[in-house]
């Protein structure tokens, strides 16, 4: 297939996945382009994390296909995803607190010299390079012990950058961060987009979503129910779609539960 300027970097076509006969992902269609941040929003249990895990091969879709630059690919596991240039940062960040930042960036992918001696100097140079690409002031020599949650998130992003992926999937990277730490992580996301990366961002916090996303995809009950360009939508519309409302005469009428919609509007106001 010829790759044109319009061929999406990543394309999910009719992805379906069930757990114990319960459909968790239902006919998911989504594209991502280079230089793009796509936010995936939805209430708890909508299927956002499951979708990220399906893209990187933790789960195999029952039906549907994944295309990279127009080519159908099979991604059986996270290693294969990495080989295809897709990295993921999940919510449960795991680190070795007794090691420094460089060693944690290389965790499981340590660079060795002849005689399998760990090549610490290479790992520090490379870790410094990745951190500076993110514009992070963290030193690769610092111990993980005592890092703040925001600094740990920075190390997780740096670790995802190790194999220079084209696509980075992030599951709630700003959850439980302070205002300043959140701003820092959002600035890294923008920086990665400027470098041409494509980012799929699961995020509950709508101000964060509106701050960085180019497009917003709304998931409800395992389906993508709408996709908007960020500049062409509003908080109210996104909240209404998360809750399952529909617009009648410029008002959002909740077809599923009026109280869910009000609760969400209260949460974000
Ligand atoms: N391995 C699994 N086995 C069975 N059910 C699962 C599995 N993983 C997820 N589910 C179910 O799939 C549904 C979607 O879960 P998922 O974690 O993807 O939602 P989410 O939108 O990411 O929610 P949250 O915002 O709470 O993380 C939930 O009902 C969940 O219980």
mmCIF file of C-alpha atoms and ligand atoms in Angstrom:
data_model
loop_
_atom_site.group_PDB
_atom_site.id
_atom_site.type_symbol
_atom_site.label_atom_id
_atom_site.label_comp_id
_atom_site.label_asym_id
_atom_site.label_seq_id
_atom_site.Cartn_x
_atom_site.Cartn_y
_atom_site.Cartn_z
ATOM 1 C CA UNK A 1 0.000 0.000 0.000
ATOM 2 C CA UNK A 2 1.209 3.516 -0.833
ATOM 3 C CA UNK A 3 1.604 5.735 2.201
ATOM 4 C CA UNK A 4 0.279 9.222 1.459
ATOM 5 C CA UNK A 5 0.389 12.328 3.625
ATOM 6 C CA UNK A 6 -3.184 11.468 4.584
ATOM 7 C CA UNK A 7 -2.479 7.911 5.725
ATOM 8 C CA UNK A 8 -2.953 7.855 9.517
ATOM 9 C CA UNK A 9 -0.034 6.741 11.629
ATOM 10 C CA UNK A 10 -2.300 4.415 13.616
ATOM 11 C CA UNK A 11 -5.717 3.176 12.635
ATOM 12 C CA UNK A 12 -8.034 1.022 14.745
ATOM 13 C CA UNK A 13 -10.734 -0.614 12.664
ATOM 14 C CA UNK A 14 -13.828 -2.199 14.207
ATOM 15 C CA UNK A 15 -12.003 -3.456 17.299
ATOM 16 C CA UNK A 16 -14.161 -5.644 19.562
ATOM 17 C CA UNK A 17 -13.104 -7.390 22.761
ATOM 18 C CA UNK A 18 -15.130 -9.338 25.308
ATOM 19 C CA UNK A 19 -14.261 -10.620 28.760
ATOM 20 C CA UNK A 20 -16.389 -13.616 29.756
ATOM 21 C CA UNK A 21 -18.932 -12.840 27.018
ATOM 22 C CA UNK A 22 -19.265 -9.225 28.222
ATOM 23 C CA UNK A 23 -18.359 -6.849 25.430
ATOM 24 C CA UNK A 24 -15.796 -4.380 26.834
ATOM 25 C CA UNK A 25 -14.727 -2.846 23.518
ATOM 26 C CA UNK A 26 -17.395 -2.541 20.878
ATOM 27 C CA UNK A 27 -16.645 -1.623 17.259
ATOM 28 C CA UNK A 28 -13.840 0.828 18.079
ATOM 29 C CA UNK A 29 -12.702 2.996 15.178
ATOM 30 C CA UNK A 30 -9.994 5.565 15.819
ATOM 31 C CA UNK A 31 -7.158 7.136 13.868
ATOM 32 C CA UNK A 32 -4.063 8.954 15.086
ATOM 33 C CA UNK A 33 -1.733 11.146 13.060
ATOM 34 C CA UNK A 34 1.821 12.305 13.568
ATOM 35 C CA UNK A 35 2.207 15.464 15.669
ATOM 36 C CA UNK A 36 -1.112 14.775 17.353
ATOM 37 C CA UNK A 37 -2.424 14.372 20.878
ATOM 38 C CA UNK A 38 -5.706 12.472 21.029
ATOM 39 C CA UNK A 39 -7.394 12.367 24.427
ATOM 40 C CA UNK A 40 -9.581 9.451 25.381
ATOM 41 C CA UNK A 41 -12.167 10.416 27.975
ATOM 42 C CA UNK A 42 -15.037 8.551 29.582
ATOM 43 C CA UNK A 43 -16.446 7.565 32.928
ATOM 44 C CA UNK A 44 -14.984 4.769 35.067
ATOM 45 C CA UNK A 45 -15.295 1.414 33.369
ATOM 46 C CA UNK A 46 -15.876 2.904 29.899
ATOM 47 C CA UNK A 47 -13.035 0.782 28.494
ATOM 48 C CA UNK A 48 -10.247 3.353 28.093
ATOM 49 C CA UNK A 49 -7.447 1.362 29.765
ATOM 50 C CA UNK A 50 -8.593 -1.807 28.042
ATOM 51 C CA UNK A 51 -8.307 -0.061 24.697
ATOM 52 C CA UNK A 52 -4.726 1.071 25.444
ATOM 53 C CA UNK A 53 -3.830 -2.466 26.544
ATOM 54 C CA UNK A 54 -5.352 -3.879 23.360
ATOM 55 C CA UNK A 55 -3.240 -1.560 21.202
ATOM 56 C CA UNK A 56 -0.015 -2.783 22.843
ATOM 57 C CA UNK A 57 -0.930 -6.464 22.773
ATOM 58 C CA UNK A 58 -1.797 -7.092 26.422
ATOM 59 C CA UNK A 59 -5.197 -8.190 25.068
ATOM 60 C CA UNK A 60 -5.920 -9.578 21.622
ATOM 61 C CA UNK A 61 -9.042 -8.165 19.990
ATOM 62 C CA UNK A 62 -11.726 -10.733 19.124
ATOM 63 C CA UNK A 63 -12.318 -8.976 15.830
ATOM 64 C CA UNK A 64 -11.054 -5.876 14.044
ATOM 65 C CA UNK A 65 -7.660 -4.762 12.867
ATOM 66 C CA UNK A 66 -4.831 -2.420 13.733
ATOM 67 C CA UNK A 67 -3.000 -0.615 10.917
ATOM 68 C CA UNK A 68 0.294 1.225 11.183
ATOM 69 C CA UNK A 69 1.008 3.612 8.310
ATOM 70 C CA UNK A 70 -1.629 1.786 6.299
ATOM 71 C CA UNK A 71 -0.281 -1.736 6.944
ATOM 72 C CA UNK A 72 -2.227 -4.330 8.926
ATOM 73 C CA UNK A 73 -0.178 -5.459 11.908
ATOM 74 C CA UNK A 74 -0.513 -8.136 14.537
ATOM 75 C CA UNK A 75 0.670 -7.068 17.989
ATOM 76 C CA UNK A 76 0.796 -10.099 20.278
ATOM 77 C CA UNK A 77 2.629 -8.464 23.192
ATOM 78 C CA UNK A 78 4.267 -5.299 24.546
ATOM 79 C CA UNK A 79 7.647 -6.229 23.042
ATOM 80 C CA UNK A 80 6.082 -6.449 19.571
ATOM 81 C CA UNK A 81 4.354 -3.098 20.177
ATOM 82 C CA UNK A 82 7.725 -1.585 21.083
ATOM 83 C CA UNK A 83 9.271 -3.032 17.912
ATOM 84 C CA UNK A 84 6.471 -1.326 15.955
ATOM 85 C CA UNK A 85 7.271 1.984 17.671
ATOM 86 C CA UNK A 86 4.437 2.007 20.210
ATOM 87 C CA UNK A 87 5.163 2.591 23.899
ATOM 88 C CA UNK A 88 2.725 2.699 26.801
ATOM 89 C CA UNK A 89 2.785 4.192 30.268
ATOM 90 C CA UNK A 90 0.219 2.553 32.513
ATOM 91 C CA UNK A 91 -1.057 3.795 35.854
ATOM 92 C CA UNK A 92 0.838 1.332 38.039
ATOM 93 C CA UNK A 93 4.353 2.714 37.673
ATOM 94 C CA UNK A 94 6.956 0.257 38.921
ATOM 95 C CA UNK A 95 10.474 1.344 39.801
ATOM 96 C CA UNK A 96 13.481 0.076 41.737
ATOM 97 C CA UNK A 97 14.012 2.660 44.453
ATOM 98 C CA UNK A 98 17.547 1.427 45.191
ATOM 99 C CA UNK A 99 18.689 2.309 41.651
ATOM 100 C CA UNK A 100 19.264 5.667 40.022
ATOM 101 C CA UNK A 101 17.104 7.288 37.359
ATOM 102 C CA UNK A 102 19.251 6.048 34.448
ATOM 103 C CA UNK A 103 18.996 2.432 35.642
ATOM 104 C CA UNK A 104 15.230 2.818 36.027
ATOM 105 C CA UNK A 105 14.872 4.209 32.506
ATOM 106 C CA UNK A 106 16.698 1.089 31.252
ATOM 107 C CA UNK A 107 14.940 -1.329 33.618
ATOM 108 C CA UNK A 108 14.626 -4.670 31.806
ATOM 109 C CA UNK A 109 16.537 -3.304 28.791
ATOM 110 C CA UNK A 110 19.955 -2.770 30.375
ATOM 111 C CA UNK A 111 22.781 -2.047 27.976
ATOM 112 C CA UNK A 112 25.695 -4.405 28.485
ATOM 113 C CA UNK A 113 29.324 -4.309 27.407
ATOM 114 C CA UNK A 114 31.243 -7.415 26.257
ATOM 115 C CA UNK A 115 31.218 -10.063 29.052
ATOM 116 C CA UNK A 116 27.671 -8.818 29.933
ATOM 117 C CA UNK A 117 28.900 -6.119 32.275
ATOM 118 C CA UNK A 118 26.267 -3.404 32.647
ATOM 119 C CA UNK A 119 27.347 -0.378 30.622
ATOM 120 C CA UNK A 120 26.501 2.342 33.152
ATOM 121 C CA UNK A 121 28.235 5.155 31.314
ATOM 122 C CA UNK A 122 26.297 4.478 28.094
ATOM 123 C CA UNK A 123 23.051 4.293 30.075
ATOM 124 C CA UNK A 124 23.761 7.625 31.787
ATOM 125 C CA UNK A 125 24.596 9.385 28.524
ATOM 126 C CA UNK A 126 21.452 8.033 26.871
ATOM 127 C CA UNK A 127 19.262 8.801 29.931
ATOM 128 C CA UNK A 128 20.593 12.372 30.033
ATOM 129 C CA UNK A 129 19.856 12.742 26.337
ATOM 130 C CA UNK A 130 16.243 11.567 26.775
ATOM 131 C CA UNK A 131 15.662 13.776 29.827
ATOM 132 C CA UNK A 132 17.024 16.798 28.020
ATOM 133 C CA UNK A 133 14.831 16.039 24.998
ATOM 134 C CA UNK A 134 11.923 16.261 27.413
ATOM 135 C CA UNK A 135 13.439 19.503 28.780
ATOM 136 C CA UNK A 136 13.472 17.876 32.248
ATOM 137 C CA UNK A 137 16.013 19.194 34.768
ATOM 138 C CA UNK A 138 16.278 15.770 36.497
ATOM 139 C CA UNK A 139 19.765 14.312 36.829
ATOM 140 C CA UNK A 140 20.153 10.744 35.532
ATOM 141 C CA UNK A 141 22.365 10.039 38.583
ATOM 142 C CA UNK A 142 19.632 10.816 41.117
ATOM 143 C CA UNK A 143 18.287 7.915 43.124
ATOM 144 C CA UNK A 144 14.635 7.015 42.596
ATOM 145 C CA UNK A 145 14.306 7.034 46.371
ATOM 146 C CA UNK A 146 12.643 10.258 47.424
ATOM 147 C CA UNK A 147 11.452 11.397 43.986
ATOM 148 C CA UNK A 148 8.081 13.138 43.975
ATOM 149 C CA UNK A 149 5.128 11.575 42.148
ATOM 150 C CA UNK A 150 5.586 14.107 39.353
ATOM 151 C CA UNK A 151 9.289 13.271 39.031
ATOM 152 C CA UNK A 152 8.428 9.554 38.919
ATOM 153 C CA UNK A 153 5.976 10.281 36.122
ATOM 154 C CA UNK A 154 8.797 12.089 34.277
ATOM 155 C CA UNK A 155 11.004 8.996 34.631
ATOM 156 C CA UNK A 156 8.127 6.845 33.338
ATOM 157 C CA UNK A 157 7.804 9.099 30.281
ATOM 158 C CA UNK A 158 11.580 9.001 29.751
ATOM 159 C CA UNK A 159 11.468 5.191 29.995
ATOM 160 C CA UNK A 160 8.743 5.114 27.344
ATOM 161 C CA UNK A 161 10.994 7.252 25.132
ATOM 162 C CA UNK A 162 13.928 4.837 25.352
ATOM 163 C CA UNK A 163 13.294 3.121 22.016
ATOM 164 C CA UNK A 164 12.259 6.376 20.344
ATOM 165 C CA UNK A 165 8.625 5.361 19.703
ATOM 166 C CA UNK A 166 6.353 7.138 17.229
ATOM 167 C CA UNK A 167 3.264 6.558 19.344
ATOM 168 C CA UNK A 168 3.010 6.894 23.110
ATOM 169 C CA UNK A 169 -0.040 5.747 25.054
ATOM 170 C CA UNK A 170 -0.461 7.365 28.463
ATOM 171 C CA UNK A 171 -2.970 6.219 31.071
ATOM 172 C CA UNK A 172 -3.832 9.043 33.487
ATOM 173 C CA UNK A 173 -0.330 10.595 33.627
ATOM 174 C CA UNK A 174 -1.576 13.579 35.648
ATOM 175 C CA UNK A 175 -3.644 11.635 38.189
ATOM 176 C CA UNK A 176 -2.652 12.560 41.753
ATOM 177 C CA UNK A 177 -0.134 15.211 40.640
ATOM 178 C CA UNK A 178 0.052 18.712 42.109
ATOM 179 C CA UNK A 179 -0.813 21.713 39.945
ATOM 180 C CA UNK A 180 2.854 22.414 39.177
ATOM 181 C CA UNK A 181 3.679 18.756 38.496
ATOM 182 C CA UNK A 182 0.650 18.529 36.210
ATOM 183 C CA UNK A 183 1.799 21.593 34.261
ATOM 184 C CA UNK A 184 5.228 19.970 33.908
ATOM 185 C CA UNK A 185 3.826 16.692 32.568
ATOM 186 C CA UNK A 186 1.518 18.561 30.170
ATOM 187 C CA UNK A 187 4.519 20.523 28.902
ATOM 188 C CA UNK A 188 6.355 17.224 28.236
ATOM 189 C CA UNK A 189 3.361 15.971 26.271
ATOM 190 C CA UNK A 190 3.379 19.146 24.156
ATOM 191 C CA UNK A 191 7.127 18.831 23.676
ATOM 192 C CA UNK A 192 6.757 15.245 22.448
ATOM 193 C CA UNK A 193 4.042 16.299 20.030
ATOM 194 C CA UNK A 194 6.320 19.083 18.732
ATOM 195 C CA UNK A 195 8.950 16.411 18.102
ATOM 196 C CA UNK A 196 6.437 14.592 15.870
ATOM 197 C CA UNK A 197 5.191 11.991 18.344
ATOM 198 C CA UNK A 198 1.605 10.879 18.399
ATOM 199 C CA UNK A 199 0.098 10.579 21.871
ATOM 200 C CA UNK A 200 -3.047 8.808 23.018
ATOM 201 C CA UNK A 201 -3.861 10.240 26.410
ATOM 202 C CA UNK A 202 -6.380 8.739 28.812
ATOM 203 C CA UNK A 203 -7.332 11.489 31.216
ATOM 204 C CA UNK A 204 -10.207 12.241 33.581
ATOM 205 C CA UNK A 205 -9.277 15.860 34.065
ATOM 206 C CA UNK A 206 -10.968 17.943 31.394
ATOM 207 C CA UNK A 207 -8.841 21.098 31.899
ATOM 208 C CA UNK A 208 -5.741 18.939 31.234
ATOM 209 C CA UNK A 209 -7.429 17.444 28.178
ATOM 210 C CA UNK A 210 -8.374 20.846 26.782
ATOM 211 C CA UNK A 211 -4.836 22.112 27.497
ATOM 212 C CA UNK A 212 -3.041 19.541 25.335
ATOM 213 C CA UNK A 213 -5.365 17.517 23.117
ATOM 214 C CA UNK A 214 -5.856 18.189 19.426
ATOM 215 C CA UNK A 215 -8.837 15.850 19.346
ATOM 216 C CA UNK A 216 -11.003 14.316 22.045
ATOM 217 C CA UNK A 217 -12.569 10.869 21.717
ATOM 218 C CA UNK A 218 -15.381 10.063 24.127
ATOM 219 C CA UNK A 219 -15.898 6.467 25.274
ATOM 220 C CA UNK A 220 -19.068 5.179 26.876
ATOM 221 C CA UNK A 221 -19.934 1.558 27.640
ATOM 222 C CA UNK A 222 -17.066 0.263 25.478
ATOM 223 C CA UNK A 223 -17.875 2.401 22.444
ATOM 224 C CA UNK A 224 -16.366 5.565 21.024
ATOM 225 C CA UNK A 225 -19.505 7.678 20.886
ATOM 226 C CA UNK A 226 -17.981 10.890 19.514
ATOM 227 C CA UNK A 227 -14.697 12.442 18.393
ATOM 228 C CA UNK A 228 -14.233 16.218 18.336
ATOM 229 C CA UNK A 229 -11.510 18.649 17.405
ATOM 230 C CA UNK A 230 -10.759 20.330 20.726
ATOM 231 C CA UNK A 231 -11.227 23.809 19.317
ATOM 232 C CA UNK A 232 -14.677 22.899 18.064
ATOM 233 C CA UNK A 233 -16.162 21.563 21.290
ATOM 234 C CA UNK A 234 -16.944 22.627 24.844
ATOM 235 C CA UNK A 235 -16.700 21.172 28.342
ATOM 236 C CA UNK A 236 -20.494 20.931 28.419
ATOM 237 C CA UNK A 237 -20.638 18.898 25.238
ATOM 238 C CA UNK A 238 -17.898 16.498 26.377
ATOM 239 C CA UNK A 239 -19.496 16.059 29.817
ATOM 240 C CA UNK A 240 -22.885 15.457 28.252
ATOM 241 C CA UNK A 241 -21.454 12.835 25.901
ATOM 242 C CA UNK A 242 -19.565 11.113 28.725
ATOM 243 C CA UNK A 243 -22.858 10.907 30.612
ATOM 244 C CA UNK A 244 -24.943 9.875 27.620
ATOM 245 C CA UNK A 245 -26.936 13.005 26.960
ATOM 246 C CA UNK A 246 -28.168 14.206 23.620
ATOM 247 C CA UNK A 247 -28.664 17.753 22.407
ATOM 248 C CA UNK A 248 -32.222 18.973 21.859
ATOM 249 C CA UNK A 249 -32.780 22.652 20.975
ATOM 250 C CA UNK A 250 -29.347 23.665 22.271
ATOM 251 C CA UNK A 251 -29.896 21.842 25.586
ATOM 252 C CA UNK A 252 -28.357 18.541 26.604
ATOM 253 C CA UNK A 253 -31.026 16.060 27.625
ATOM 254 C CA UNK A 254 -29.615 13.080 29.452
ATOM 255 C CA UNK A 255 -31.044 9.936 28.002
ATOM 256 C CA UNK A 256 -29.426 7.651 30.550
ATOM 257 C CA UNK A 257 -29.384 9.435 33.870
ATOM 258 C CA UNK A 258 -29.973 13.083 34.657
ATOM 259 C CA UNK A 259 -28.130 12.691 37.990
ATOM 260 C CA UNK A 260 -24.961 11.311 36.354
ATOM 261 C CA UNK A 261 -24.815 14.352 34.103
ATOM 262 C CA UNK A 262 -25.321 16.763 36.996
ATOM 263 C CA UNK A 263 -22.695 14.987 39.080
ATOM 264 C CA UNK A 264 -20.179 15.275 36.248
ATOM 265 C CA UNK A 265 -20.973 18.941 35.634
ATOM 266 C CA UNK A 266 -20.500 19.604 39.382
ATOM 267 C CA UNK A 267 -17.183 17.738 39.292
ATOM 268 C CA UNK A 268 -15.748 19.891 36.529
ATOM 269 C CA UNK A 269 -17.183 23.274 37.584
HETATM 270 N N1 LIG B 1 -8.890 -8.525 32.531
HETATM 271 C C1 LIG B 1 -10.202 -8.245 32.660
HETATM 272 N N2 LIG B 1 -11.098 -9.232 32.880
HETATM 273 C C2 LIG B 1 -12.419 -8.971 32.993
HETATM 274 N N3 LIG B 1 -12.952 -7.731 32.928
HETATM 275 C C3 LIG B 1 -12.100 -6.700 32.727
HETATM 276 C C4 LIG B 1 -10.682 -6.895 32.579
HETATM 277 N N4 LIG B 1 -10.099 -5.685 32.384
HETATM 278 C C5 LIG B 1 -11.095 -4.782 32.404
HETATM 279 N N5 LIG B 1 -12.291 -5.380 32.613
HETATM 280 C C6 LIG B 1 -13.588 -4.715 32.676
HETATM 281 O O1 LIG B 1 -13.718 -3.920 31.511
HETATM 282 C C7 LIG B 1 -14.412 -2.719 31.793
HETATM 283 C C8 LIG B 1 -13.587 -1.547 31.331
HETATM 284 O O2 LIG B 1 -12.466 -1.391 32.214
HETATM 285 P P1 LIG B 1 -11.343 -0.307 31.961
HETATM 286 O O3 LIG B 1 -10.352 -0.437 33.070
HETATM 287 O O4 LIG B 1 -10.852 -0.416 30.584
HETATM 288 O O5 LIG B 1 -12.180 1.039 32.105
HETATM 289 P P2 LIG B 1 -11.633 2.531 32.167
HETATM 290 O O6 LIG B 1 -12.468 3.315 31.229
HETATM 291 O O7 LIG B 1 -10.170 2.565 31.957
HETATM 292 O O8 LIG B 1 -12.008 2.921 33.665
HETATM 293 P P3 LIG B 1 -11.151 3.727 34.774
HETATM 294 O O9 LIG B 1 -11.265 5.144 34.375
HETATM 295 O O10 LIG B 1 -11.881 3.400 36.027
HETATM 296 O O11 LIG B 1 -9.753 3.188 34.747
HETATM 297 C C9 LIG B 1 -14.682 -2.720 33.278
HETATM 298 O O12 LIG B 1 -16.003 -3.180 33.489
HETATM 299 C C10 LIG B 1 -13.692 -3.726 33.815
HETATM 300 O O13 LIG B 1 -14.150 -4.346 34.984
#
